Every structure is written in C-alpha cells, then in structure tokens.
Coordinates of C-alpha atoms and ligand atoms in Angstrom, one line a residue:
X1445 CA 9.1 19.0 -17.2
X1446 CA 6.1 19.6 -15.5
X1447 CA 3.8 19.6 -18.4
X1448 CA 5.5 16.0 -18.9
X1449 CA 4.0 15.8 -15.0
X1450 CA 0.5 17.5 -15.5
X1451 CA 0.3 14.7 -19.1
X1452 CA 0.7 11.6 -17.0
X1453 CA -1.0 12.6 -13.9
X1454 CA -4.1 13.0 -16.2
X1455 CA -3.7 9.4 -18.0
X1456 CA -3.7 8.0 -15.2
X1457 CA -6.7 9.8 -13.4
X1458 CA -8.5 7.6 -16.2
X1459 CA -7.9 4.1 -15.1
X1460 CA -6.8 4.6 -11.5
X1461 CA -8.9 3.9 -8.4
X1462 CA -11.2 6.8 -6.5
X1463 CA -9.3 8.3 -3.7
X1464 CA -11.5 7.2 -1.4
X1465 CA -13.6 4.1 -0.6
X1466 CA -16.6 3.0 0.9
X1467 CA -17.1 3.7 4.1
X1468 CA -17.0 0.5 7.0
X1469 CA -16.7 -2.3 4.8
X1470 CA -16.6 -4.6 7.5
X1471 CA -20.2 -3.9 8.2
X1472 CA -21.7 -4.7 4.6
X1473 CA -22.8 -7.8 3.1
X1474 CA -19.7 -8.4 1.9
X1475 CA -17.7 -12.2 0.9
X1476 CA -14.0 -12.1 2.7
X1477 CA -11.6 -13.3 -0.6
X1478 CA -8.8 -14.1 2.0
X1479 CA -7.1 -17.7 1.6
X1480 CA -4.3 -19.3 -0.6
X1481 CA -4.0 -17.9 -3.9
X1482 CA -1.5 -19.0 -6.3
X1483 CA 1.3 -16.6 -7.4
X1484 CA 4.5 -16.2 -10.0
X1485 CA 7.3 -14.1 -9.1
X1486 CA 8.1 -12.2 -11.8
X1487 CA 11.7 -10.3 -11.3
X1488 CA 11.7 -8.9 -15.5
X1489 CA 7.9 -7.3 -14.2
X1490 CA 7.0 -8.1 -17.6
X1491 CA 7.6 -11.6 -18.2
X1492 CA 7.8 -12.2 -22.4
X1493 CA 6.8 -14.4 -24.0
X1494 CA 9.5 -15.6 -26.2
X1495 CA 8.6 -15.8 -29.3
X1496 CA 7.6 -12.0 -29.5
X1497 CA 7.5 -9.4 -27.6
X1498 CA 4.0 -8.9 -26.2
X1499 CA 4.0 -8.2 -22.0
X1500 CA 3.0 -10.9 -21.0
X1501 CA -1.1 -9.8 -19.2
X1502 CA -3.9 -10.4 -16.5
X1503 CA -5.2 -11.2 -19.9
X1504 CA -3.6 -14.0 -20.7
X1505 CA -2.7 -15.8 -17.2
X1506 CA -6.5 -15.8 -16.6
X1507 CA -6.3 -18.8 -18.7
X1508 CA -2.2 -19.4 -17.9
X1509 CA -2.7 -23.0 -15.8
X1510 CA -1.6 -21.4 -12.7
X1511 CA -2.8 -24.1 -10.3
X1512 CA 1.0 -26.1 -10.5
X1513 CA 2.1 -22.4 -9.7
X1514 CA 3.1 -21.4 -5.8
X1515 CA 0.8 -21.0 -2.6
X1516 CA 1.1 -17.7 -1.1
X1517 CA -1.1 -16.8 1.7
X1518 CA -4.0 -13.5 1.3
X1519 CA -3.4 -11.2 3.5
X1520 CA 0.0 -11.7 3.7
X1521 CA 3.2 -10.3 3.2
X1522 CA 5.8 -12.3 0.7
X1523 CA 8.8 -11.4 2.3
X1524 CA 7.9 -13.5 5.7
X1525 CA 6.2 -16.2 4.0
X1526 CA 9.0 -18.3 2.3
X1527 CA 13.0 -17.1 2.5
X1528 CA 13.6 -17.3 -1.4
X1529 CA 11.2 -13.7 -1.1
X1530 CA 12.8 -12.2 1.9
X1531 CA 14.8 -9.2 0.7
X1532 CA 12.4 -9.6 -3.0
X1533 CA 11.4 -6.0 -4.7
X1534 CA 9.5 -6.8 -7.8
X1535 CA 6.9 -8.1 -9.5
X1536 CA 4.6 -11.3 -8.3
X1537 CA 1.9 -12.1 -9.8
X1538 CA -1.4 -13.9 -8.3
X1539 CA -4.2 -15.2 -8.7
X1540 CA -7.8 -16.2 -6.7
X1541 CA -10.7 -18.0 -8.2
X1542 CA -14.2 -16.7 -6.9
X1543 CA -18.4 -17.6 -7.7
X1544 CA -20.4 -15.5 -6.6
X1545 CA -24.6 -15.3 -6.8
X1546 CA -24.8 -11.7 -7.1
X1547 CA -28.5 -10.1 -6.5
X1548 CA -29.7 -9.2 -10.4
X1549 CA -29.4 -5.1 -10.0
X1550 CA -27.3 -5.2 -8.3
X1551 CA -24.1 -3.8 -7.8
X1552 CA -20.9 -5.9 -6.9
X1553 CA -17.4 -4.4 -5.9
X1554 CA -13.7 -6.0 -5.1
X1555 CA -12.3 -4.2 -2.2
X1556 CA -8.5 -4.5 -1.0
X1557 CA -6.9 -3.2 2.4
X1558 CA -4.4 -2.6 1.0
X1559 CA -1.6 -3.7 -2.0
X1560 CA 2.6 -2.4 -1.3
X1561 CA 3.4 -1.3 -3.5
X1562 CA 1.6 -0.8 -7.2
X1563 CA -0.7 -2.7 -8.7
X1564 CA -3.8 -3.5 -11.6
X1565 CA -6.6 -6.0 -10.6
X1566 CA -8.1 -8.3 -13.2
X1567 CA -11.1 -10.1 -13.5
X1568 CA -11.7 -12.7 -16.2
X1569 CA -8.8 -11.2 -18.3
X1570 CA -10.6 -7.7 -18.5
X1571 CA -8.1 -4.6 -16.8
X1572 CA -10.5 -3.3 -14.6
X1573 CA -7.9 -0.5 -12.8
X1574 CA -4.6 0.0 -10.9
X1575 CA -3.2 1.7 -7.4
X1576 CA -0.6 3.0 -6.2
X1577 CA 0.6 3.2 -2.5
X1578 CA 0.8 0.7 0.0
X1579 CA -0.7 1.9 2.7
X1580 CA -4.2 2.2 2.0
X1581 CA -7.7 0.9 0.5
X1582 CA -9.2 1.5 -3.5
X1583 CA -12.2 -0.5 -4.7
X1584 CA -13.4 -1.9 -8.3
X1585 CA -16.1 -2.2 -9.0
X1586 CA -17.2 -5.4 -11.2
X1587 CA -20.5 -5.5 -11.9
X1588 CA -20.0 -6.1 -14.9
X1589 CA -16.5 -8.1 -14.7
X1590 CA -18.0 -11.3 -13.7
X1591 CA -20.2 -14.2 -14.5
X1592 CA -23.1 -14.4 -11.7
X1593 CA -22.5 -18.2 -10.4
X1594 CA -19.6 -19.3 -12.7
X1595 CA -16.2 -19.7 -11.3
X1596 CA -14.2 -15.8 -12.0
X1597 CA -10.7 -15.5 -12.3
X1598 CA -9.5 -12.5 -10.2
X1599 CA -5.2 -11.3 -11.3
X1600 CA -3.3 -9.0 -9.7
X1601 CA 0.4 -8.3 -10.7
X1602 CA 1.9 -6.1 -7.9
X1603 CA 5.0 -4.6 -7.6
X1604 CA 7.0 -3.6 -4.1
X1605 CA 9.9 -1.8 -6.6
X1606 CA 10.9 1.6 -4.5
X1607 CA 10.0 4.4 -6.9
X1608 CA 12.6 7.4 -7.3
X1609 CA 8.5 9.7 -7.7
X1610 CA 6.6 7.4 -4.6
X1611 CA 5.7 7.9 -1.6
X1612 CA 7.3 6.4 0.5
X1613 CA 10.8 7.1 -1.8
X1614 CA 13.9 5.0 -2.4
X1615 CA 14.5 4.3 1.4
X1616 CA 13.1 3.6 5.0
X1617 CA 13.9 2.4 7.8
X1618 CA 11.1 -0.2 7.6
X1619 CA 10.5 -3.4 5.9
X1620 CA 9.5 -2.9 2.0
X1621 CA 6.9 -6.0 3.0
X1622 CA 5.9 -6.7 -0.1
X1623 CA 2.4 -8.5 -1.5
X1624 CA -1.1 -7.9 -0.5
X1625 CA -0.9 -7.0 2.5
X1626 CA -4.1 -6.2 4.4
X1627 CA -7.7 -8.0 3.8
X1628 CA -9.8 -8.5 0.3
X1629 CA -13.4 -8.3 -0.1
X1630 CA -16.5 -9.0 -2.5
X1631 CA -19.0 -6.2 -0.8
X1632 CA -22.0 -6.2 -2.8
X1633 CA -24.4 -2.8 -2.3
X1634 CA -28.2 -2.3 -3.6
X1635 CA -28.1 0.3 -7.1
X1636 CA -28.4 3.2 -4.6
X1637 CA -26.6 2.9 -1.3
X1638 CA -24.9 4.5 1.9
X1639 CA -20.7 5.6 0.2
X1640 CA -20.2 7.7 3.1
X1641 CA -20.8 9.0 6.0
X1642 CA -19.6 11.4 9.3
X1643 CA -21.0 11.6 13.1
X1644 CA -19.4 13.7 15.2
X1645 CA -19.5 16.0 18.0
X1646 CA -19.3 19.5 17.0
X1647 CA -16.3 21.4 18.1
X1648 CA -17.9 24.2 19.9
X1649 CA -20.8 22.7 20.8
X1650 CA -20.6 20.0 23.2
X1651 CA -24.6 19.3 23.4
X1652 CA -24.8 18.7 19.4
X1653 CA -24.1 15.9 16.6
X1654 CA -23.4 17.0 13.3
X1655 CA -23.5 14.5 10.8
X1656 CA -23.9 13.7 6.8
X1657 CA -24.6 10.6 5.2
X1658 CA -23.5 10.5 1.7
X1659 CA -25.9 7.2 -1.4
X1660 CA -24.6 7.1 -4.1
X1661 CA -25.7 4.7 -7.5
X1662 CA -28.6 5.9 -9.3
X1663 CA -30.9 7.6 -7.9
X1664 CA -29.4 8.8 -4.7
X1665 CA -31.6 12.3 -4.7
X1666 CA -34.4 12.7 -2.8
X1667 CA -34.7 10.2 -0.4
X1668 CA -34.6 9.1 3.2
X1669 CA -32.3 8.8 5.8
X1670 CA -32.0 7.6 9.5
X1671 CA -29.7 7.6 12.4
X1672 CA -30.4 6.2 14.8
X1673 CA -28.2 6.1 18.7
X1674 CA -30.4 4.4 21.0
X1675 CA -28.3 4.5 24.2
X1676 CA -28.8 8.6 23.7
X1677 CA -32.7 8.0 22.6
X1678 CA -31.4 9.7 19.3
X1679 CA -33.9 8.0 15.4
X1680 CA -34.1 11.0 13.1
X1681 CA -34.7 11.0 9.8
X1682 CA -33.3 13.7 6.5
X1683 CA -33.4 13.5 2.7
X1684 CA -31.0 13.8 0.5
X1685 CA -30.0 17.2 -1.7
X1686 CA -29.5 16.5 -5.3
X1687 CA -26.6 15.5 -5.1
X1688 CA -27.2 12.5 -2.9
X1689 CA -26.1 14.0 0.8
X1690 CA -28.8 14.7 3.8
X1691 CA -27.3 16.4 6.6
X1692 CA -28.5 16.3 10.2
X1693 CA -28.2 18.2 13.6
X1694 CA -28.5 16.7 16.7
X1695 CA -29.8 18.1 19.9
X1696 CA -27.7 14.9 22.5
X1697 CA -25.6 15.5 25.5
X1698 CA -23.6 11.9 25.2
X1699 CA -20.6 11.2 27.3
X1700 CA -17.5 12.5 25.7
X1701 CA -14.8 9.8 24.9
X1702 CA -11.1 10.0 26.4
X1703 CA -8.7 7.6 26.6
X1704 CA -9.7 7.1 30.4
X1705 CA -13.0 6.1 29.2
X1706 CA -12.8 5.5 25.8
X1707 CA -17.3 6.0 25.8
X1708 CA -18.2 4.9 22.2
X1709 CA -21.9 4.6 21.2
X1710 CA -23.6 2.0 18.6
X1711 CA -24.5 3.9 15.6
X1712 CA -26.6 2.7 13.4
X1713 CA -27.1 4.3 9.9
X1714 CA -30.2 3.8 7.7
X1715 CA -31.1 3.7 4.4
X1716 CA -33.6 0.9 2.2
X1717 CA -31.3 -2.4 2.3
X1718 CA -28.6 -0.8 3.8
X1719 CA -28.5 -1.0 8.2
X1720 CA -24.8 -0.1 8.1
X1721 CA -24.5 -0.6 12.5
X1722 CA -20.6 1.3 13.9
X1723 CA -19.4 2.3 17.2
X1724 CA -18.3 6.4 16.9
X1725 CA -17.1 8.2 19.7
X1726 CA -17.5 12.2 21.0
X1727 CA -15.1 14.0 21.9
X1728 CA -13.4 17.5 20.4
X1729 CA -9.5 18.3 19.4
X1730 CA -7.7 21.7 19.9
X1731 CA -4.8 23.7 21.0
X1732 CA -4.6 27.5 23.1
X1733 CA -1.4 28.7 23.5
X1734 CA 1.0 25.4 23.8
X1735 CA -1.7 23.4 25.3
X1736 CA -3.2 20.7 23.9
X1737 CA -7.7 20.3 25.2
X1738 CA -9.2 17.4 25.0
X1739 CA -13.0 18.2 25.8
X1740 CA -11.9 21.8 26.2
X1741 CA -9.1 19.8 29.2
X1742 CA -5.7 20.1 29.2
X1743 CA -4.4 16.7 27.8
X1744 CA 0.3 15.5 28.9
X1745 CA 0.8 12.9 25.1
X1746 CA 2.1 10.1 26.6
X1747 CA 3.0 8.5 23.7
X1748 CA 5.1 6.1 22.0
X1749 CA 5.5 5.4 17.7
X1750 CA 5.0 1.9 16.9
X1751 CA 5.5 0.0 12.7
X1752 CA 2.5 -2.4 11.6
X1753 CA 4.4 -5.3 13.1
X1754 CA 4.0 -8.6 15.0
X1755 CA 5.6 -9.3 18.1
X1756 CA 7.1 -12.4 18.0
X1757 CA 7.8 -13.6 13.7
X1758 CA 8.4 -10.0 12.9
X1759 CA 5.9 -9.4 9.8
X1760 CA 2.9 -7.4 8.7
X1761 CA 0.5 -7.2 10.6
X1762 CA -3.1 -7.1 9.8
X1763 CA -5.6 -8.9 12.4
X1764 CA -7.6 -7.5 15.1
X1765 CA -5.4 -10.5 17.7
X1766 CA -2.1 -8.9 16.1
X1767 CA -3.4 -5.3 16.0
X1768 CA -4.4 -6.0 20.1
X1769 CA -1.1 -7.3 21.5
X1770 CA 0.7 -4.3 20.2
X1771 CA -1.8 -2.0 21.4
X1772 CA -1.7 -3.4 24.8
X1773 CA 2.1 -3.0 25.0
X1774 CA 1.5 0.5 24.6
X1775 CA -1.4 0.7 27.3
X1776 CA 1.3 -1.7 29.9
X1777 CA 3.6 0.9 29.4
X1778 CA 0.9 4.0 30.9
X1779 CA 1.2 5.4 27.3
X1780 CA -2.5 7.4 26.2
X1781 CA -1.0 7.5 23.2
X1782 CA 0.2 6.1 20.0
X1783 CA 1.3 7.1 16.9
X1784 CA 1.3 5.1 14.0
X1785 CA 5.0 5.2 12.0
X1786 CA 5.0 6.1 9.0
X1787 CA 2.3 4.9 7.2
X1788 CA -1.9 4.2 7.8
X1789 CA -2.1 0.9 9.4
X1790 CA -4.7 -1.2 8.8
X1791 CA -8.3 -0.3 9.8
X1792 CA -9.2 -2.8 12.8
X1793 CA -5.7 -1.0 15.0
X1794 CA -7.6 2.1 14.8
X1795 CA -11.4 0.5 15.7
X1796 CA -9.2 -0.7 18.2
X1797 CA -7.4 1.7 19.6
X1798 CA -11.2 3.7 19.5
X1799 CA -12.3 0.7 22.2
X1800 CA -9.5 0.0 25.2
X1801 CA -8.5 4.3 24.8
X1802 CA -5.5 5.2 23.1
X1803 CA -5.5 8.9 21.5
X1804 CA -3.2 8.4 17.4
X1805 CA -1.5 10.0 15.3
X1806 CA -2.1 8.9 11.9
X1807 CA 0.4 9.4 9.0
X1808 CA 1.3 9.0 5.4
X1809 CA 4.5 8.2 4.5
X1810 CA 6.1 10.8 2.8
X1811 CA 9.1 10.1 4.7
X1812 CA 12.7 11.1 3.6
X1813 CA 13.9 11.6 -0.2
X1814 CA 10.6 12.7 -1.4
X1815 CA 11.1 14.6 -5.3
X1816 CA 9.2 17.3 -4.3
X1817 CA 8.9 19.3 -7.5
X1818 CA 7.0 16.4 -9.1
X1819 CA 3.1 16.9 -9.3
X1820 CA 2.9 13.3 -10.2
X1821 CA 4.0 13.4 -6.0
X1822 CA 2.0 15.6 -4.9
X1823 CA -1.3 14.7 -6.4
X1824 CA -0.2 10.9 -4.7
X1825 CA 0.3 12.6 -1.8
X1826 CA -3.0 13.8 -2.1
X1827 CA -4.8 11.0 -3.4
X1828 CA -3.1 9.3 -0.1
X1829 CA -3.6 11.8 2.1
X1830 CA -8.0 11.5 1.2
X1831 CA -7.9 7.8 1.5
X1832 CA -7.1 7.9 5.0
X1833 CA -8.8 10.7 6.2
X1834 CA -12.1 9.3 4.7
X1835 CA -11.2 6.1 5.9
X1836 CA -11.2 6.7 9.6
X1837 CA -12.7 10.1 10.2
X1838 CA -15.3 8.4 12.5
X1839 CA -12.6 7.7 14.4
X1840 CA -13.0 9.2 18.3
X1841 CA -8.7 8.1 18.5
X1842 CA -7.2 9.8 15.9
X1843 CA -6.3 13.6 17.6
X1844 CA -3.5 13.9 14.4
X1845 CA -3.3 13.9 10.8
X1846 CA 0.0 14.0 10.1
X1847 CA 1.4 14.6 6.8
X1848 CA 5.2 14.0 6.7
X1849 CA 8.2 12.7 9.0
X1850 CA 11.7 13.8 8.6
X1851 CA 11.5 15.9 6.1
X1852 CA 15.0 18.2 5.0
X1853 CA 14.2 21.6 5.4
X1854 CA 14.3 23.1 1.8
X1855 CA 12.0 26.2 -0.4
X1856 CA 9.8 23.6 -2.5
X1857 CA 9.2 20.9 0.1
X1858 CA 8.2 23.5 2.8
X1859 CA 5.4 24.8 -0.5
X1860 CA 4.7 21.5 -1.1
X1861 CA 3.8 20.6 2.3
X1862 CA 2.4 24.1 3.6
X1863 CA -0.2 23.2 0.6
X1864 CA -0.6 19.7 1.8
X1865 CA -1.0 21.2 5.6
X1866 CA -4.2 23.1 3.5
X1867 CA -5.1 20.5 1.7
X1868 CA -5.6 18.2 5.0
X1869 CA -7.3 20.7 6.6
X1870 CA -10.0 21.5 3.7
X1871 CA -10.8 17.1 4.5
X1872 CA -11.4 18.3 8.0
X1873 CA -11.1 20.0 9.8
X1874 CA -11.8 18.3 13.2
X1875 CA -8.2 17.4 13.6
X1876 CA -4.9 19.1 15.0
X1877 CA -2.7 18.7 11.5
X1878 CA 1.1 17.9 12.2
X1879 CA 4.5 16.3 10.7
X1880 CA 7.5 15.3 12.6
X1881 CA 10.1 18.1 11.6
X1882 CA 13.8 16.7 12.0
X1883 CA 16.2 18.3 14.5
X1884 CA 18.9 19.4 11.9
X1885 CA 20.8 19.8 15.5
X1886 CA 21.0 23.0 15.4
X1887 CA 22.9 25.1 18.7
X1888 CA 22.3 28.5 19.6
X1889 CA 25.0 28.4 22.0
X1890 CA 26.7 26.1 23.7
X1891 CA 24.3 23.4 24.6
X1892 CA 21.5 25.8 23.1
X1893 CA 18.8 24.2 20.6
X1894 CA 17.0 25.4 18.4
X1895 CA 14.4 24.3 15.4
X1896 CA 14.6 26.7 12.4
X1897 CA 12.0 25.0 9.9
X1898 CA 9.6 27.4 8.5
X1899 CA 6.7 25.5 7.8
X1900 CA 5.2 25.0 11.4
X1901 CA 3.6 28.0 11.3
X1902 CA 1.4 26.1 8.5
X1903 CA 1.1 22.8 11.7
X1904 CA -1.2 22.7 14.7
X1905 CA 1.8 21.3 16.3
X1906 CA 4.9 21.8 16.8
X1907 CA 7.2 18.7 17.0
X1908 CA 9.8 17.2 15.8
X1909 CA 12.1 14.1 16.1
X1910 CA 15.2 14.7 18.5
X1911 CA 18.3 11.9 18.7
X1912 CA 19.9 13.5 21.9
X1913 CA 22.9 10.8 23.4
X1914 CA 22.5 8.3 20.3
X1915 CA 22.8 10.1 16.4
X1916 CA 23.9 13.9 18.7
X1917 CA 25.9 14.8 21.3
X1918 CA 26.2 12.9 24.5
X1919 CA 23.3 11.7 27.3
X1920 CA 25.3 13.4 30.0
X1921 CA 25.3 16.7 27.8
X1922 CA 21.0 16.2 27.7
X1923 CA 21.7 17.4 31.3
X1924 CA 22.4 20.8 30.8
X1925 CA 20.7 21.0 27.5
X1926 CA 18.0 23.4 26.7
X1927 CA 15.7 24.1 23.5
X1928 CA 14.4 27.8 22.3
X1929 CA 11.0 27.2 21.0
X1930 CA 8.0 29.2 19.7
X1931 CA 5.8 30.0 23.0
X1932 CA 2.6 29.8 20.5
X1933 CA 2.0 26.2 19.8
X1934 CA 2.2 23.0 21.5
X1935 CA 5.6 21.2 21.8
X1936 CA 5.6 17.0 21.0
X1937 CA 8.7 15.3 20.4
X1938 CA 7.9 13.1 18.1
X1939 CA 10.7 10.7 18.8
X1940 CA 12.9 10.5 20.6
X1941 CA 15.6 6.9 21.4
X1942 CA 18.5 4.7 21.7
X1943 CA 19.3 1.1 20.3
X1944 CA 19.4 -1.2 22.8
X1945 CA 19.7 -4.8 22.6
X1946 CA 17.5 -7.5 25.0
X1947 CA 19.8 -9.1 27.6
X1948 CA 22.7 -7.5 27.1
X1949 CA 24.3 -5.9 29.9
X1950 CA 27.8 -4.4 29.2
X1951 CA 27.6 -1.2 31.3
X1952 CA 26.1 1.8 31.4
X1953 CA 28.4 3.8 28.4
X1954 CA 28.2 0.4 26.5
X1955 CA 27.1 1.3 23.0
X1956 CA 23.7 -1.3 22.4
X1957 CA 23.2 -2.0 26.0
X1958 CA 20.3 -2.2 27.7
X1959 CA 21.7 -0.4 30.2
X1960 CA 22.8 2.7 27.7
X1961 CA 19.8 2.5 26.4
X1962 CA 18.3 3.0 29.9
X1963 CA 20.2 5.9 30.4
X1964 CA 19.7 7.8 27.6
X1965 CA 16.3 7.6 28.8
X1966 CA 16.7 8.8 32.2
X1967 CA 19.2 11.6 30.9
X1968 CA 16.6 13.0 28.0
X1969 CA 13.4 13.5 31.1
X1970 CA 15.8 15.3 32.5
X1971 CA 16.0 17.6 29.8
X1972 CA 12.4 17.3 28.2
X1973 CA 10.8 18.0 31.4
X1974 CA 12.4 21.9 31.3
X1975 CA 11.2 22.5 27.9
X1976 CA 8.5 25.4 28.5
X1977 CA 5.1 24.6 26.6
X1978 CA 5.5 20.0 26.3
X1979 CA 2.7 18.4 25.8
X1980 CA 3.4 15.3 24.5
X1981 CA 6.7 12.7 23.8
X1982 CA 6.7 10.1 22.1
X1983 CA 10.1 8.0 22.1
X1984 CA 11.0 5.7 19.0
X1985 CA 10.1 2.5 19.1
X1986 CA 7.7 -0.1 20.7
X1987 CA 10.1 -3.1 19.7
X1988 CA 12.4 -3.8 17.6
X1989 CA 11.2 -3.8 14.0
X1990 CA 13.1 -4.9 10.4
X1991 CA 14.5 -2.4 9.0
X1992 CA 17.2 -3.2 5.7
X1993 CA 19.6 -1.0 6.8
X1994 CA 20.4 -2.3 10.2
X1995 CA 23.5 -4.5 9.1
X1996 CA 25.9 -4.4 12.1
X1997 CA 26.0 -8.7 12.9
X1998 CA 25.0 -9.7 16.1
X1999 CA 23.4 -6.6 17.3
X2000 CA 20.6 -5.3 15.2
X2001 CA 20.6 -8.8 12.1
X2002 CA 18.3 -6.9 10.0
X2003 CA 16.6 -5.2 12.6
X2004 CA 16.0 -1.3 14.2
X2005 CA 17.1 -2.2 17.8
X2006 CA 15.5 0.8 19.7
X2007 CA 12.0 -0.6 20.2
X2008 CA 11.2 -0.5 24.2
X2009 CA 10.6 -4.8 23.8
X2010 CA 12.7 -6.7 22.0
X2011 CA 10.9 -7.7 18.6
X2012 CA 10.0 -11.5 20.8
X2013 CA 7.9 -8.7 23.4
X2014 CA 10.3 -9.0 26.2
X2015 CA 10.7 -5.9 28.1
X2016 CA 14.3 -3.9 28.4
X2017 CA 15.2 -1.7 31.6
X2018 CA 14.0 1.5 29.5
X2019 CA 10.4 0.3 29.5
X2020 CA 10.4 1.5 33.7
X2021 CA 12.2 4.5 33.2
X2022 CA 9.9 5.3 30.6
X2023 CA 6.7 4.4 32.2
X2024 CA 7.6 6.2 35.8
X2025 CA 7.8 9.7 33.0
X2026 CA 4.4 8.4 31.3
X2027 CA 2.8 7.5 34.9
X2028 CA 3.8 11.1 36.7
X2029 CA 2.1 13.1 33.6
X2030 CA -1.6 11.4 34.2
Ligands
GCB2331 C1 14.0 8.5 12.8 C2 13.0 7.8 11.3 C3 12.3 6.9 11.8 C4 14.2 5.2 12.0 C5 14.4 6.0 13.5 C6 15.8 5.7 13.4 O1 14.0 9.7 12.8 O2 12.1 8.4 11.7 O3 11.9 5.7 11.1 O4 13.5 4.3 12.6 O5 15.0 7.8 13.4 O6 16.3 3.9 14.4 O7 17.2 6.1 13.3

C-alpha cells in the first residue's frame, strides 16, 4: 500500500503547484482577474462526449461556446450564489478571458488565493497544472502559454467532493464552500525577481533584526538587494549567494508589536525594478514553564474562535471589509487573540490582525477522520503546512501554528503529527507549535478530569477542547470539576461553549436558549479559573456559522448555534459574560 502511495506522490510531484507562492502578491505588478466568469456544472466530473469515451477536458472547452453558460462571481463560493448549488459537492467548470501585453523577457504567473478543493488549470487549451487543498494559495508560470496582446482563455475544473485521504477528510462541522473562493491575479515579474523574504526581530535580542531575501529566476547569484525601514533609518544592502539568498543582520531598536500597541513599520525590499512594500511588526513569542511570554512578558490569551464566513449573509468571507467586521467583533468582546479555525484564512485577515492588534492562531484543516496511514495524506499535510507558513511568515500577529484539531489518540496519528510538528519547526522556529487536543472525557475519579495524549510532548502548548455543560456532564458540575494537567507547559483551552438561539429566552435550564448558553459560560469560568497554569481561553465560536451537520428545524436550520453573535451579528447574552472574563484577564 505504502509503495503505491509513494508512486502516486512521485507522479503528482510533476504536475502539482509548488508548495509555496511568491511573497506579497498585492505589492507586485498585478492584473486582477476577479469578476464575472462563465461556469458549467458537471455533476459526474468527467463530462463525456456521448459519441466516444474521451473526457471533455479544458482543451476542448477553450473552443466551447461558454458564452451562453451561466455567470458566476469570482471570488465567491458557488453555494451561496445560486440556490441550486446550496448543497452541491462535485465539479464545476470555470472560464474567463483576458488580454495581457507582457513586457518581452518578463514572466507572467497566474496566482490563486484559494480554490476549494481540487482544481486543474488550462490556459489556451494547454494544461498548466493542478492543486489540491482548499485554503491555501498557489500559482503557475504561464509565460509560454499566453498570446501577448490577444484574447486568452483561462479554464479551471474545480471539484469540492470530500476525499477519504484528503485534508480535511469526509466530515467537517463547517460548510464545504466550493469554487474559486479567493482572489485571482496575473502577476508580472522580471526574469530575476524577489521571490520570498523574511524580516523579523532576533528572538533572543531585541536590538537585532534578522532578515533574508530570496531571488528566483535566471541570474540570482551575486546580486545586490536592499532593505529599507525609513522610520528606523535603515537602508541596508547585501549580496546574494549562489542560491540567490541575501542575508542581513541589522542593528536596530524597534518599538515592539503588541495587541495593545500594534506598531508596524513600513519595510521596502528592493532589487532592480522590483520594489516590494510591506508593513511589518516586531515581537517575540516564547514559553517559560506554564507561561506564554510576548516580548518577554507574560500574556494571557483572551481569545475567540472564528470561521471565515461573513456576517449577515453567511458566505465565504474574502474581502478586507468582511474580515475587518469579524475581527472588530472579537475586539468588541475585549479579545486580544483569535483562533482562525480550522484552516488558513485569506491573506488580508492576518494583515488586518497585524494592523488592529490581535494575536493569531493559524491552523491547517487536519480535522476528524484523517487517514493517518497514507503517505499521500502526509505529503498533503506537509504541503498545506508549507503553504500556510510561507505565506504568512512576516505577520507579527501570528504567534501559533496549529497542526491539527481534535484527532483521536492512536499510535499512527501520534507518529504522523509528531513528524508534522517537527516539520513545522524546521519551517519556522520563531513561533509556537500547537494542536487542539481532543477531550476524551477521562475522569480519574468523580469530577477529576485529565487528558492523556502523548502528542503533547511534540507541542509547545497543552491546549485542548472541552464542552463541559454541553456535550459532557452538566454546567452545574463544572463548579466542582478539577483538572489534573501537566505543569511544565502553558494550558490553553482551545474550545468550550454551548448552543443558543438568538432571542430564545426559555429559561436557564432550557436547551438552546440564550439563558442556558450564558449560564454554561458562567459555570465554565468558575472551573477554568481554578486551573493552575491556565494561559488562554478561546470559546467556540464568534458567530453562528453554516454547517451541514446541524439539522434541528427551527433551531439550527443548517447553522451551528454556538456563536456569541448570531449569524446576523446580534449579541447573545453570553457575550457580556465573556467580555467580563476577558477584561479580568488582561
Ligand atoms: C468541536 C470542533 C468544532 C465544532 C464544535 C462543535 O470540537 O472542533 O469544529 O464546530 O466542536 O460545535 O461541536
């Protein structure tokens, strides 16, 4: 079985996108392909000609009269654009046309912020590659496939069917929004260009900035690259080595970033005609025993979980405005931290968190029911981890990379995730590595709980989900429950909560009432307040969100109702209970 997987992994290697895209696309020379595209639904996913067995591919589709087909908005999920596609899981063909005059010698890429879940891409009938994973970006070099200055066709076949060996796998408690869900851009670069960079404070020395710039292209060695941070009077040059990397050590004393004073500096990276602009904050994050230290000082994570879903019409969020509404709702509850559940959110979200001052937990969707025995699945996990970390390594707000949520304890899973935690550390040793462990309701004696999970040895935090007063035990029991937990790591409660329908006031012992939900929070806080080494809490969840698992009519109606806000953004009673707890803890 393993050998077959390896062969597949090898084959995929040749056609799949790189597990990384160029840094900071929005600061480059781009042409947006967002807008109205043509689309055709294809439930069987292989749209055969009726006269032979040839699959109807993108090659044929360039000539097909798409113009008479339906319209679809890009970016956007298909489920909320047309009632017909509300539950649709399958294939959809997309086509747009573009005209682009490329400067001779330059290269042109097509960059996708995210497409859920699998896709294949054709330009002018030529297959240029494919990608798997619905929440991270990818790009292809299309220089040789386009006709400069003429009409070009860009066709995608997108498929959002859940996959047994996929990430996520067959079951998720959130909507499987299909389609091209984030921005699409053409990006023009010089034959040699700035591909990637990192600018960060040294984790042991607040007076030193470490940076590097990576060039890509024809002529990367021995080139001069400049980093400027005008406010710190920094204008520093370095020369690239044979691999195209220039390394910088810069003496400076920047004001450090905190969620309360989210200081960002304008940073410019220059190489030839490339001038990339970023806004970067400087901070360190570490642990010491049971404490989390931000810039060397103890900090308590007053957090909340959130899905990337809009307020009001509940669709996949993907604009600055939509992201800022969500993050401001967290801020209004006096949060200093958000867990971006359960997948990497779009790039604007973490940039916004940098700006408005919220620390971030960013996660890949290793969630319920993963096939731990598949090497293919491992490679996919590693790819998604790489895509998440490389896109956001310059974001001060991100302090935690999370490799999984609620995975049942078993040897294959612990091996898989330990290996992945080590890979994450190799990619970035400046942040904390975590996972939300599952509470298996293990009681040592009456009302004395513990979590037995060997995975915690590979992680920097001991963080776990628990639903006492909702799925487990009663809210009243919470008052007398105690936890036996490790003392050498910060304890973080990555989820707790209860369902409540906005406006339903049927009493504090009535299921799904706002009153009951608020009471669950109150009793939770009695219990959590007694946990030694508690360093953070993040209730589930910011707002009610769509989930196909939530079928109770008149109560859930396809929504998980554990939001502190309703799907329309109204505050539930538990809102003030959480705010009070947050205010006490910072
Ligand atoms: C969990 C999951 C989260 C669910 C939540 C719930 O433990 O991590 O994705 O939505 O419980 O509401 O049951």
